[in-house]
Amino acid sequence: MKNPTMFNVYYFKKLASTNDKAKKLNENCVVIAEIQTKGRGRFNRRWSSSKGGLWMSIVLKLRIRNPKKITFITSIIVHKVIETIFGLETKIKWPNDIVFNGKKLCGILTETIFKGKHIAKMIIGIGLNVNNELPAELRKKAISLKEIINKKININQIANEILKEFPVQYKKYENNNERLLTDWKKLSDTIGKDVKVKTIGKTYCGKAEDIDEDCSLIIRLSNNKTKKIVEGDVFY
Ligand code: BT5
């Protein structure tokens, strides 16, 4: 396939996880697999990765250190690409989901690789349901592009567009956190909703009020205090 971007793209029929493969490669490489046998989400959760989806990891050496910011930028890119190619309006669910009518279409897993104390590279894993069949247990909460559009879709076109947009959008946001947060919030599915948030130790209920400068979620609790959620799952 022609790849009109700055990236070296490696294709595989089958991998355990594109993020794991990407960890062994240099920056500016991209790994794409048709099938992942051990696709991962956050907290090592299983990511369903049958044939027909876009399972892709980008390896980059970046100036932005906060993985959540990279996830935010990537979400905006995926949103934009889906809108440009298909004219579909998706939304972003904090922290790392692209949703369509409340159902998860894409998940992003950004991982940081350290060399001693220094960040050697970042791996940005994108899992987008395109033509793949979703397992029965996910069908209530997940969706694929094929289901929405009702026809088979060219995966390579989506991958190429994402890779083309990456340097453009990254440059736009790397020195402009305010713009990143403003743009992200415009696309947010989460802000303003009554939510239940599960963190590793605790569950909180409240209204999703804002995103702070490091991309954490701020919720307003029933006692009117605010709580900053650095990591967790949001339900509504
Ligand atoms: C994510 O985790 O959403 C990040 C997913 C990242 C996957 C990509 S694929 C390429 C790269 N290589 C990898 O190994 N991973 C990355 P999280 O927020 O933790 O969501 C995980 C949850 O989403 C699971 O517990 C399921 O409930 C649900 N899920 C699993 N597979 C799904 C799918 N294909 N579509 C929608 N939801 C799914």
PDB file of C-alpha atoms and ligand atoms in Angstrom:
ATOM      1  CA  MET A   1       0.000   0.000   0.000  1.00  0.00           C
ATOM      2  CA  LYS A   2       1.202   3.533  -0.676  1.00  0.00           C
ATOM      3  CA  ASN A   3       1.944   5.394   2.486  1.00  0.00           C
ATOM      4  CA  PRO A   4       2.175   9.136   1.918  1.00  0.00           C
ATOM      5  CA  THR A   5       3.373   9.987   5.422  1.00  0.00           C
ATOM      6  CA  MET A   6       6.543  10.437   7.462  1.00  0.00           C
ATOM      7  CA  PHE A   7       6.069   7.014   9.039  1.00  0.00           C
ATOM      8  CA  ASN A   8       7.554   3.619   8.224  1.00  0.00           C
ATOM      9  CA  VAL A   9       4.578   1.307   8.331  1.00  0.00           C
ATOM     10  CA  TYR A  10       4.952  -2.398   9.158  1.00  0.00           C
ATOM     11  CA  TYR A  11       2.040  -4.714   8.363  1.00  0.00           C
ATOM     12  CA  PHE A  12       1.396  -8.054  10.000  1.00  0.00           C
ATOM     13  CA  LYS A  13      -1.284 -10.672   9.444  1.00  0.00           C
ATOM     14  CA  LYS A  14      -1.353 -11.535  13.126  1.00  0.00           C
ATOM     15  CA  LEU A  15       0.277 -10.182  16.272  1.00  0.00           C
ATOM     16  CA  ALA A  16      -0.330 -10.575  19.981  1.00  0.00           C
ATOM     17  CA  SER A  17      -0.572  -6.786  20.358  1.00  0.00           C
ATOM     18  CA  THR A  18       0.588  -3.992  18.053  1.00  0.00           C
ATOM     19  CA  ASN A  19       1.590  -1.964  21.119  1.00  0.00           C
ATOM     20  CA  ASP A  20       3.923  -4.756  22.252  1.00  0.00           C
ATOM     21  CA  LYS A  21       5.489  -5.042  18.807  1.00  0.00           C
ATOM     22  CA  ALA A  22       5.810  -1.261  18.575  1.00  0.00           C
ATOM     23  CA  LYS A  23       7.809  -1.162  21.814  1.00  0.00           C
ATOM     24  CA  LYS A  24      10.630  -2.975  20.008  1.00  0.00           C
ATOM     25  CA  LEU A  25      10.758  -0.474  17.138  1.00  0.00           C
ATOM     26  CA  ASN A  26      12.267   2.955  16.657  1.00  0.00           C
ATOM     27  CA  GLU A  27      10.385   6.222  16.603  1.00  0.00           C
ATOM     28  CA  ASN A  28       8.338   7.186  13.547  1.00  0.00           C
ATOM     29  CA  CYS A  29       7.377   3.569  12.958  1.00  0.00           C
ATOM     30  CA  VAL A  30       3.826   2.303  12.781  1.00  0.00           C
ATOM     31  CA  VAL A  31       2.650  -1.237  13.362  1.00  0.00           C
ATOM     32  CA  ILE A  32      -0.617  -2.466  11.872  1.00  0.00           C
ATOM     33  CA  ALA A  33      -1.983  -5.973  12.360  1.00  0.00           C
ATOM     34  CA  GLU A  34      -5.019  -7.598  10.743  1.00  0.00           C
ATOM     35  CA  ILE A  35      -5.670  -9.595  13.896  1.00  0.00           C
ATOM     36  CA  GLN A  36      -4.471  -9.228  17.465  1.00  0.00           C
ATOM     37  CA  THR A  37      -4.575 -12.310  19.650  1.00  0.00           C
ATOM     38  CA  LYS A  38      -3.859 -10.373  22.848  1.00  0.00           C
ATOM     39  CA  GLY A  39      -5.091  -6.876  22.110  1.00  0.00           C
ATOM     40  CA  ARG A  40      -5.034  -4.832  25.303  1.00  0.00           C
ATOM     41  CA  GLY A  41      -6.955  -1.952  26.763  1.00  0.00           C
ATOM     42  CA  ARG A  42      -6.114   0.052  29.869  1.00  0.00           C
ATOM     43  CA  PHE A  43      -5.391  -1.910  33.056  1.00  0.00           C
ATOM     44  CA  ASN A  44      -4.580  -4.906  30.839  1.00  0.00           C
ATOM     45  CA  ARG A  45      -8.184  -5.434  29.826  1.00  0.00           C
ATOM     46  CA  ARG A  46      -8.952  -7.511  26.770  1.00  0.00           C
ATOM     47  CA  TRP A  47      -9.454  -5.652  23.508  1.00  0.00           C
ATOM     48  CA  SER A  48     -11.472  -7.598  20.945  1.00  0.00           C
ATOM     49  CA  SER A  49      -9.389  -7.477  17.734  1.00  0.00           C
ATOM     50  CA  SER A  50     -10.769  -9.771  15.072  1.00  0.00           C
ATOM     51  CA  LYS A  51     -10.098  -9.350  11.360  1.00  0.00           C
ATOM     52  CA  GLY A  52     -11.567  -6.239   9.771  1.00  0.00           C
ATOM     53  CA  GLY A  53     -10.663  -3.689  12.447  1.00  0.00           C
ATOM     54  CA  LEU A  54      -7.911  -1.111  12.434  1.00  0.00           C
ATOM     55  CA  TRP A  55      -5.375  -2.196  15.059  1.00  0.00           C
ATOM     56  CA  MET A  56      -2.503   0.222  14.880  1.00  0.00           C
ATOM     57  CA  SER A  57       0.333   1.547  17.046  1.00  0.00           C
ATOM     58  CA  ILE A  58       2.416   4.629  16.368  1.00  0.00           C
ATOM     59  CA  VAL A  59       5.911   4.976  17.887  1.00  0.00           C
ATOM     60  CA  LEU A  60       7.010   8.528  18.542  1.00  0.00           C
ATOM     61  CA  LYS A  61       9.520  10.515  20.503  1.00  0.00           C
ATOM     62  CA  LEU A  62       7.527  13.489  21.679  1.00  0.00           C
ATOM     63  CA  ARG A  63       7.992  16.694  23.559  1.00  0.00           C
ATOM     64  CA  ILE A  64       4.651  16.350  25.322  1.00  0.00           C
ATOM     65  CA  ARG A  65       5.233  14.063  28.290  1.00  0.00           C
ATOM     66  CA  ASN A  66       1.708  13.624  29.615  1.00  0.00           C
ATOM     67  CA  PRO A  67       0.268  10.487  27.964  1.00  0.00           C
ATOM     68  CA  LYS A  68      -3.260  11.800  28.560  1.00  0.00           C
ATOM     69  CA  LYS A  69      -2.539  14.798  26.349  1.00  0.00           C
ATOM     70  CA  ILE A  70      -1.346  12.505  23.592  1.00  0.00           C
ATOM     71  CA  THR A  71      -4.530  10.475  23.998  1.00  0.00           C
ATOM     72  CA  PHE A  72      -6.557  13.710  23.777  1.00  0.00           C
ATOM     73  CA  ILE A  73      -4.786  14.775  20.572  1.00  0.00           C
ATOM     74  CA  THR A  74      -5.238  11.299  19.091  1.00  0.00           C
ATOM     75  CA  SER A  75      -8.961  11.318  19.938  1.00  0.00           C
ATOM     76  CA  ILE A  76      -9.373  14.634  18.147  1.00  0.00           C
ATOM     77  CA  ILE A  77      -7.541  13.202  15.113  1.00  0.00           C
ATOM     78  CA  VAL A  78      -9.700  10.061  14.989  1.00  0.00           C
ATOM     79  CA  HIS A  79     -12.824  12.188  15.343  1.00  0.00           C
ATOM     80  CA  LYS A  80     -11.680  14.464  12.504  1.00  0.00           C
ATOM     81  CA  VAL A  81     -10.744  11.614  10.167  1.00  0.00           C
ATOM     82  CA  ILE A  82     -14.094   9.869  10.657  1.00  0.00           C
ATOM     83  CA  GLU A  83     -15.902  13.134  10.023  1.00  0.00           C
ATOM     84  CA  THR A  84     -13.847  13.909   6.909  1.00  0.00           C
ATOM     85  CA  ILE A  85     -14.134  10.490   5.296  1.00  0.00           C
ATOM     86  CA  PHE A  86     -17.646   9.465   6.333  1.00  0.00           C
ATOM     87  CA  GLY A  87     -19.351  12.681   7.414  1.00  0.00           C
ATOM     88  CA  LEU A  88     -20.101  11.079  10.788  1.00  0.00           C
ATOM     89  CA  GLU A  89     -20.273  13.033  14.035  1.00  0.00           C
ATOM     90  CA  THR A  90     -18.585  11.059  16.791  1.00  0.00           C
ATOM     91  CA  LYS A  91     -17.973  12.223  20.357  1.00  0.00           C
ATOM     92  CA  ILE A  92     -15.140  11.715  22.794  1.00  0.00           C
ATOM     93  CA  LYS A  93     -15.766   9.997  26.090  1.00  0.00           C
ATOM     94  CA  TRP A  94     -13.225  10.693  28.808  1.00  0.00           C
ATOM     95  CA  PRO A  95     -10.516   9.576  28.883  1.00  0.00           C
ATOM     96  CA  ASN A  96      -9.859   7.531  25.753  1.00  0.00           C
ATOM     97  CA  ASP A  97     -12.969   6.496  23.843  1.00  0.00           C
ATOM     98  CA  ILE A  98     -14.534   7.658  20.607  1.00  0.00           C
ATOM     99  CA  VAL A  99     -18.242   6.929  20.736  1.00  0.00           C
ATOM    100  CA  PHE A 100     -21.118   7.046  18.288  1.00  0.00           C
ATOM    101  CA  ASN A 101     -24.588   7.370  19.811  1.00  0.00           C
ATOM    102  CA  GLY A 102     -23.048   6.359  23.121  1.00  0.00           C
ATOM    103  CA  LYS A 103     -21.449   3.184  21.773  1.00  0.00           C
ATOM    104  CA  LYS A 104     -17.701   2.681  21.717  1.00  0.00           C
ATOM    105  CA  LEU A 105     -16.227   2.847  18.238  1.00  0.00           C
ATOM    106  CA  CYS A 106     -12.579   3.352  19.119  1.00  0.00           C
ATOM    107  CA  GLY A 107     -10.276   3.048  22.123  1.00  0.00           C
ATOM    108  CA  ILE A 108      -6.824   4.570  22.528  1.00  0.00           C
ATOM    109  CA  LEU A 109      -4.012   3.203  24.662  1.00  0.00           C
ATOM    110  CA  THR A 110      -0.998   5.492  25.073  1.00  0.00           C
ATOM    111  CA  GLU A 111       2.007   3.932  26.758  1.00  0.00           C
ATOM    112  CA  THR A 112       5.336   5.445  27.770  1.00  0.00           C
ATOM    113  CA  ILE A 113       8.652   3.635  27.458  1.00  0.00           C
ATOM    114  CA  PHE A 114      11.381   4.752  29.823  1.00  0.00           C
ATOM    115  CA  LYS A 115      15.109   4.416  29.442  1.00  0.00           C
ATOM    116  CA  GLY A 116      16.351   4.877  32.988  1.00  0.00           C
ATOM    117  CA  LYS A 117      14.605   8.009  34.181  1.00  0.00           C
ATOM    118  CA  HIS A 118      14.064   9.401  30.697  1.00  0.00           C
ATOM    119  CA  ILE A 119      11.195   8.830  28.319  1.00  0.00           C
ATOM    120  CA  ALA A 120      12.585   6.941  25.340  1.00  0.00           C
ATOM    121  CA  LYS A 121       9.397   6.837  23.294  1.00  0.00           C
ATOM    122  CA  MET A 122       5.668   6.783  23.381  1.00  0.00           C
ATOM    123  CA  ILE A 123       3.417   4.172  21.879  1.00  0.00           C
ATOM    124  CA  ILE A 124       0.001   5.300  20.748  1.00  0.00           C
ATOM    125  CA  GLY A 125      -2.302   2.349  20.204  1.00  0.00           C
ATOM    126  CA  ILE A 126      -5.501   2.936  18.261  1.00  0.00           C
ATOM    127  CA  GLY A 127      -8.211   0.308  18.077  1.00  0.00           C
ATOM    128  CA  LEU A 128     -11.000   1.279  15.684  1.00  0.00           C
ATOM    129  CA  ASN A 129     -13.899  -1.012  14.846  1.00  0.00           C
ATOM    130  CA  VAL A 130     -14.242  -0.859  11.074  1.00  0.00           C
ATOM    131  CA  ASN A 131     -15.453  -4.023   9.284  1.00  0.00           C
ATOM    132  CA  ASN A 132     -14.871  -6.399  12.226  1.00  0.00           C
ATOM    133  CA  GLU A 133     -17.634  -8.369  13.915  1.00  0.00           C
ATOM    134  CA  LEU A 134     -18.002  -7.579  17.585  1.00  0.00           C
ATOM    135  CA  PRO A 135     -18.502 -10.404  20.070  1.00  0.00           C
ATOM    136  CA  ALA A 136     -22.035 -10.745  21.485  1.00  0.00           C
ATOM    137  CA  GLU A 137     -21.040  -9.492  24.933  1.00  0.00           C
ATOM    138  CA  LEU A 138     -19.873  -6.150  23.490  1.00  0.00           C
ATOM    139  CA  ARG A 139     -22.723  -5.441  21.098  1.00  0.00           C
ATOM    140  CA  LYS A 140     -24.750  -3.401  23.562  1.00  0.00           C
ATOM    141  CA  LYS A 141     -21.916  -0.987  24.251  1.00  0.00           C
ATOM    142  CA  ALA A 142     -19.715  -1.123  21.138  1.00  0.00           C
ATOM    143  CA  ILE A 143     -20.220  -0.444  17.442  1.00  0.00           C
ATOM    144  CA  SER A 144     -18.292  -0.649  14.167  1.00  0.00           C
ATOM    145  CA  LEU A 145     -18.172   1.776  11.232  1.00  0.00           C
ATOM    146  CA  LYS A 146     -19.612  -0.921   8.979  1.00  0.00           C
ATOM    147  CA  GLU A 147     -22.677  -1.185  11.198  1.00  0.00           C
ATOM    148  CA  ILE A 148     -23.204   2.573  11.049  1.00  0.00           C
ATOM    149  CA  ILE A 149     -22.566   3.057   7.351  1.00  0.00           C
ATOM    150  CA  ASN A 150     -23.881  -0.273   6.164  1.00  0.00           C
ATOM    151  CA  LYS A 151     -21.120  -1.000   3.705  1.00  0.00           C
ATOM    152  CA  LYS A 152     -17.601  -2.385   3.679  1.00  0.00           C
ATOM    153  CA  ILE A 153     -14.972   0.225   4.376  1.00  0.00           C
ATOM    154  CA  ASN A 154     -11.408   0.762   3.184  1.00  0.00           C
ATOM    155  CA  ILE A 155      -9.267   0.405   6.316  1.00  0.00           C
ATOM    156  CA  ASN A 156      -6.076   1.633   4.658  1.00  0.00           C
ATOM    157  CA  GLN A 157      -7.651   4.943   3.788  1.00  0.00           C
ATOM    158  CA  ILE A 158      -8.478   5.530   7.451  1.00  0.00           C
ATOM    159  CA  ALA A 159      -4.986   4.515   8.590  1.00  0.00           C
ATOM    160  CA  ASN A 160      -3.365   6.824   6.033  1.00  0.00           C
ATOM    161  CA  GLU A 161      -5.551   9.767   7.008  1.00  0.00           C
ATOM    162  CA  ILE A 162      -4.754   9.284  10.697  1.00  0.00           C
ATOM    163  CA  LEU A 163      -1.024   9.178   9.939  1.00  0.00           C
ATOM    164  CA  LYS A 164      -1.273  12.236   7.708  1.00  0.00           C
ATOM    165  CA  GLU A 165      -3.123  14.201  10.378  1.00  0.00           C
ATOM    166  CA  PHE A 166      -0.832  13.187  13.224  1.00  0.00           C
ATOM    167  CA  PRO A 167       2.076  15.620  12.658  1.00  0.00           C
ATOM    168  CA  VAL A 168      -0.326  18.409  11.689  1.00  0.00           C
ATOM    169  CA  GLN A 169      -2.497  18.157  14.775  1.00  0.00           C
ATOM    170  CA  TYR A 170       0.424  17.455  17.086  1.00  0.00           C
ATOM    171  CA  LYS A 171       2.143  20.628  15.958  1.00  0.00           C
ATOM    172  CA  LYS A 172      -1.059  22.583  16.454  1.00  0.00           C
ATOM    173  CA  TYR A 173      -1.406  21.476  20.067  1.00  0.00           C
ATOM    174  CA  GLU A 174       2.087  20.813  21.420  1.00  0.00           C
ATOM    175  CA  ASN A 175       2.574  24.374  22.659  1.00  0.00           C
ATOM    176  CA  ASN A 176      -1.056  25.238  23.116  1.00  0.00           C
ATOM    177  CA  ASN A 177      -2.658  23.323  25.930  1.00  0.00           C
ATOM    178  CA  GLU A 178      -5.531  25.751  26.188  1.00  0.00           C
ATOM    179  CA  ARG A 179      -6.499  25.143  22.581  1.00  0.00           C
ATOM    180  CA  LEU A 180      -6.227  21.381  23.089  1.00  0.00           C
ATOM    181  CA  LEU A 181      -8.577  21.476  26.062  1.00  0.00           C
ATOM    182  CA  THR A 182     -11.023  23.830  24.347  1.00  0.00           C
ATOM    183  CA  ASP A 183     -11.162  21.713  21.186  1.00  0.00           C
ATOM    184  CA  TRP A 184     -11.421  18.472  23.152  1.00  0.00           C
ATOM    185  CA  LYS A 185     -14.238  19.846  25.307  1.00  0.00           C
ATOM    186  CA  LYS A 186     -16.216  20.853  22.210  1.00  0.00           C
ATOM    187  CA  LEU A 187     -16.197  17.196  21.153  1.00  0.00           C
ATOM    188  CA  SER A 188     -16.736  15.776  24.620  1.00  0.00           C
ATOM    189  CA  ASP A 189     -19.576  13.384  25.294  1.00  0.00           C
ATOM    190  CA  THR A 190     -18.823  13.439  29.023  1.00  0.00           C
ATOM    191  CA  ILE A 191     -18.813  17.055  30.217  1.00  0.00           C
ATOM    192  CA  GLY A 192     -22.143  18.129  31.689  1.00  0.00           C
ATOM    193  CA  LYS A 193     -23.389  14.595  32.308  1.00  0.00           C
ATOM    194  CA  ASP A 194     -24.305  12.974  35.607  1.00  0.00           C
ATOM    195  CA  VAL A 195     -21.674  10.297  35.955  1.00  0.00           C
ATOM    196  CA  LYS A 196     -20.476   7.455  38.060  1.00  0.00           C
ATOM    197  CA  VAL A 197     -16.694   7.178  38.072  1.00  0.00           C
ATOM    198  CA  LYS A 198     -14.857   4.061  39.120  1.00  0.00           C
ATOM    199  CA  THR A 199     -11.231   4.520  40.107  1.00  0.00           C
ATOM    200  CA  ILE A 200      -9.007   1.709  41.339  1.00  0.00           C
ATOM    201  CA  GLY A 201     -10.040   2.132  44.963  1.00  0.00           C
ATOM    202  CA  LYS A 202     -13.308   4.073  44.913  1.00  0.00           C
ATOM    203  CA  THR A 203     -16.510   4.967  43.100  1.00  0.00           C
ATOM    204  CA  TYR A 204     -17.719   8.559  42.878  1.00  0.00           C
ATOM    205  CA  CYS A 205     -21.022   9.972  41.676  1.00  0.00           C
ATOM    206  CA  GLY A 206     -21.480  13.523  40.486  1.00  0.00           C
ATOM    207  CA  LYS A 207     -21.641  15.828  37.526  1.00  0.00           C
ATOM    208  CA  ALA A 208     -18.746  15.838  35.054  1.00  0.00           C
ATOM    209  CA  GLU A 209     -17.910  19.514  35.253  1.00  0.00           C
ATOM    210  CA  ASP A 210     -14.593  20.159  33.581  1.00  0.00           C
ATOM    211  CA  ILE A 211     -11.193  18.941  32.438  1.00  0.00           C
ATOM    212  CA  ASP A 212      -8.186  20.456  34.176  1.00  0.00           C
ATOM    213  CA  GLU A 213      -4.865  21.431  32.623  1.00  0.00           C
ATOM    214  CA  ASP A 214      -3.426  17.937  32.854  1.00  0.00           C
ATOM    215  CA  CYS A 215      -6.493  16.331  31.251  1.00  0.00           C
ATOM    216  CA  SER A 216      -7.944  14.959  34.486  1.00  0.00           C
ATOM    217  CA  LEU A 217     -11.719  14.925  34.904  1.00  0.00           C
ATOM    218  CA  ILE A 218     -13.260  17.240  37.492  1.00  0.00           C
ATOM    219  CA  ILE A 219     -16.562  16.103  38.931  1.00  0.00           C
ATOM    220  CA  ARG A 220     -18.904  17.991  41.235  1.00  0.00           C
ATOM    221  CA  LEU A 221     -20.024  15.751  44.088  1.00  0.00           C
ATOM    222  CA  SER A 222     -23.394  15.955  45.841  1.00  0.00           C
ATOM    223  CA  ASN A 223     -21.751  17.765  48.803  1.00  0.00           C
ATOM    224  CA  ASN A 224     -20.802  20.473  46.270  1.00  0.00           C
ATOM    225  CA  LYS A 225     -17.081  19.724  46.545  1.00  0.00           C
ATOM    226  CA  THR A 226     -15.087  18.903  43.443  1.00  0.00           C
ATOM    227  CA  LYS A 227     -13.067  15.748  42.911  1.00  0.00           C
ATOM    228  CA  LYS A 228     -10.212  15.396  40.458  1.00  0.00           C
ATOM    229  CA  ILE A 229     -10.169  12.030  38.684  1.00  0.00           C
ATOM    230  CA  VAL A 230      -6.757  11.220  37.262  1.00  0.00           C
ATOM    231  CA  GLU A 231      -7.567   7.723  36.056  1.00  0.00           C
ATOM    232  CA  GLY A 232     -10.736   5.690  35.946  1.00  0.00           C
ATOM    233  CA  ASP A 233     -13.823   4.586  34.060  1.00  0.00           C
ATOM    234  CA  VAL A 234     -16.841   6.779  33.571  1.00  0.00           C
ATOM    235  CA  PHE A 235     -20.406   5.452  33.354  1.00  0.00           C
ATOM    236  CA  TYR A 236     -23.574   7.298  32.396  1.00  0.00           C
TER     237      TYR A 236
HETATM  238  C1  BT5 B   1      -9.186   1.024  25.496  1.00  0.00           C
HETATM  239  O1  BT5 B   1      -9.060   0.469  26.731  1.00  0.00           O
HETATM  240  O2  BT5 B   1     -10.208   1.466  25.035  1.00  0.00           O
HETATM  241  C2  BT5 B   1      -7.901   1.034  24.664  1.00  0.00           C
HETATM  242  C3  BT5 B   1      -7.968   0.058  23.530  1.00  0.00           C
HETATM  243  C4  BT5 B   1      -6.741   0.138  22.673  1.00  0.00           C
HETATM  244  C5  BT5 B   1      -6.692  -0.961  21.644  1.00  0.00           C
HETATM  245  C6  BT5 B   1      -5.547  -0.763  20.697  1.00  0.00           C
HETATM  246  S1  BT5 B   1      -5.633  -1.797  19.321  1.00  0.00           S
HETATM  247  C7  BT5 B   1      -4.048  -1.401  18.842  1.00  0.00           C
HETATM  248  C8  BT5 B   1      -3.228  -1.335  20.114  1.00  0.00           C
HETATM  249  N1  BT5 B   1      -2.709  -2.639  20.488  1.00  0.00           N
HETATM  250  C9  BT5 B   1      -3.214  -3.064  21.667  1.00  0.00           C
HETATM  251  O3  BT5 B   1      -2.928  -4.146  22.220  1.00  0.00           O
HETATM  252  N2  BT5 B   1      -4.075  -2.130  22.137  1.00  0.00           N
HETATM  253  C10 BT5 B   1      -4.155  -0.977  21.281  1.00  0.00           C
HETATM  254  P1  BT5 B   1     -10.163   0.563  27.872  1.00  0.00           P
HETATM  255  O4  BT5 B   1     -10.617   1.975  28.038  1.00  0.00           O
HETATM  256  O5  BT5 B   1      -9.543  -0.096  29.036  1.00  0.00           O
HETATM  257  O6  BT5 B   1     -11.377  -0.268  27.308  1.00  0.00           O
HETATM  258  C11 BT5 B   1     -11.363  -1.663  27.320  1.00  0.00           C
HETATM  259  C12 BT5 B   1     -12.816  -2.139  27.328  1.00  0.00           C
HETATM  260  O7  BT5 B   1     -13.441  -1.845  26.075  1.00  0.00           O
HETATM  261  C13 BT5 B   1     -12.957  -3.642  27.502  1.00  0.00           C
HETATM  262  O8  BT5 B   1     -12.966  -3.986  28.859  1.00  0.00           O
HETATM  263  C14 BT5 B   1     -14.298  -3.927  26.828  1.00  0.00           C
HETATM  264  O9  BT5 B   1     -15.373  -3.626  27.702  1.00  0.00           O
HETATM  265  C15 BT5 B   1     -14.351  -2.891  25.730  1.00  0.00           C
HETATM  266  N3  BT5 B   1     -13.905  -3.452  24.435  1.00  0.00           N
HETATM  267  C16 BT5 B   1     -13.088  -4.487  24.173  1.00  0.00           C
HETATM  268  N4  BT5 B   1     -12.892  -4.646  22.860  1.00  0.00           N
HETATM  269  C17 BT5 B   1     -13.621  -3.674  22.242  1.00  0.00           C
HETATM  270  C18 BT5 B   1     -13.833  -3.302  20.894  1.00  0.00           C
HETATM  271  N5  BT5 B   1     -13.249  -3.923  19.869  1.00  0.00           N
HETATM  272  N6  BT5 B   1     -14.658  -2.246  20.673  1.00  0.00           N
HETATM  273  C19 BT5 B   1     -15.267  -1.579  21.654  1.00  0.00           C
HETATM  274  N7  BT5 B   1     -15.098  -1.888  22.951  1.00  0.00           N
HETATM  275  C20 BT5 B   1     -14.285  -2.912  23.250  1.00  0.00           C
END
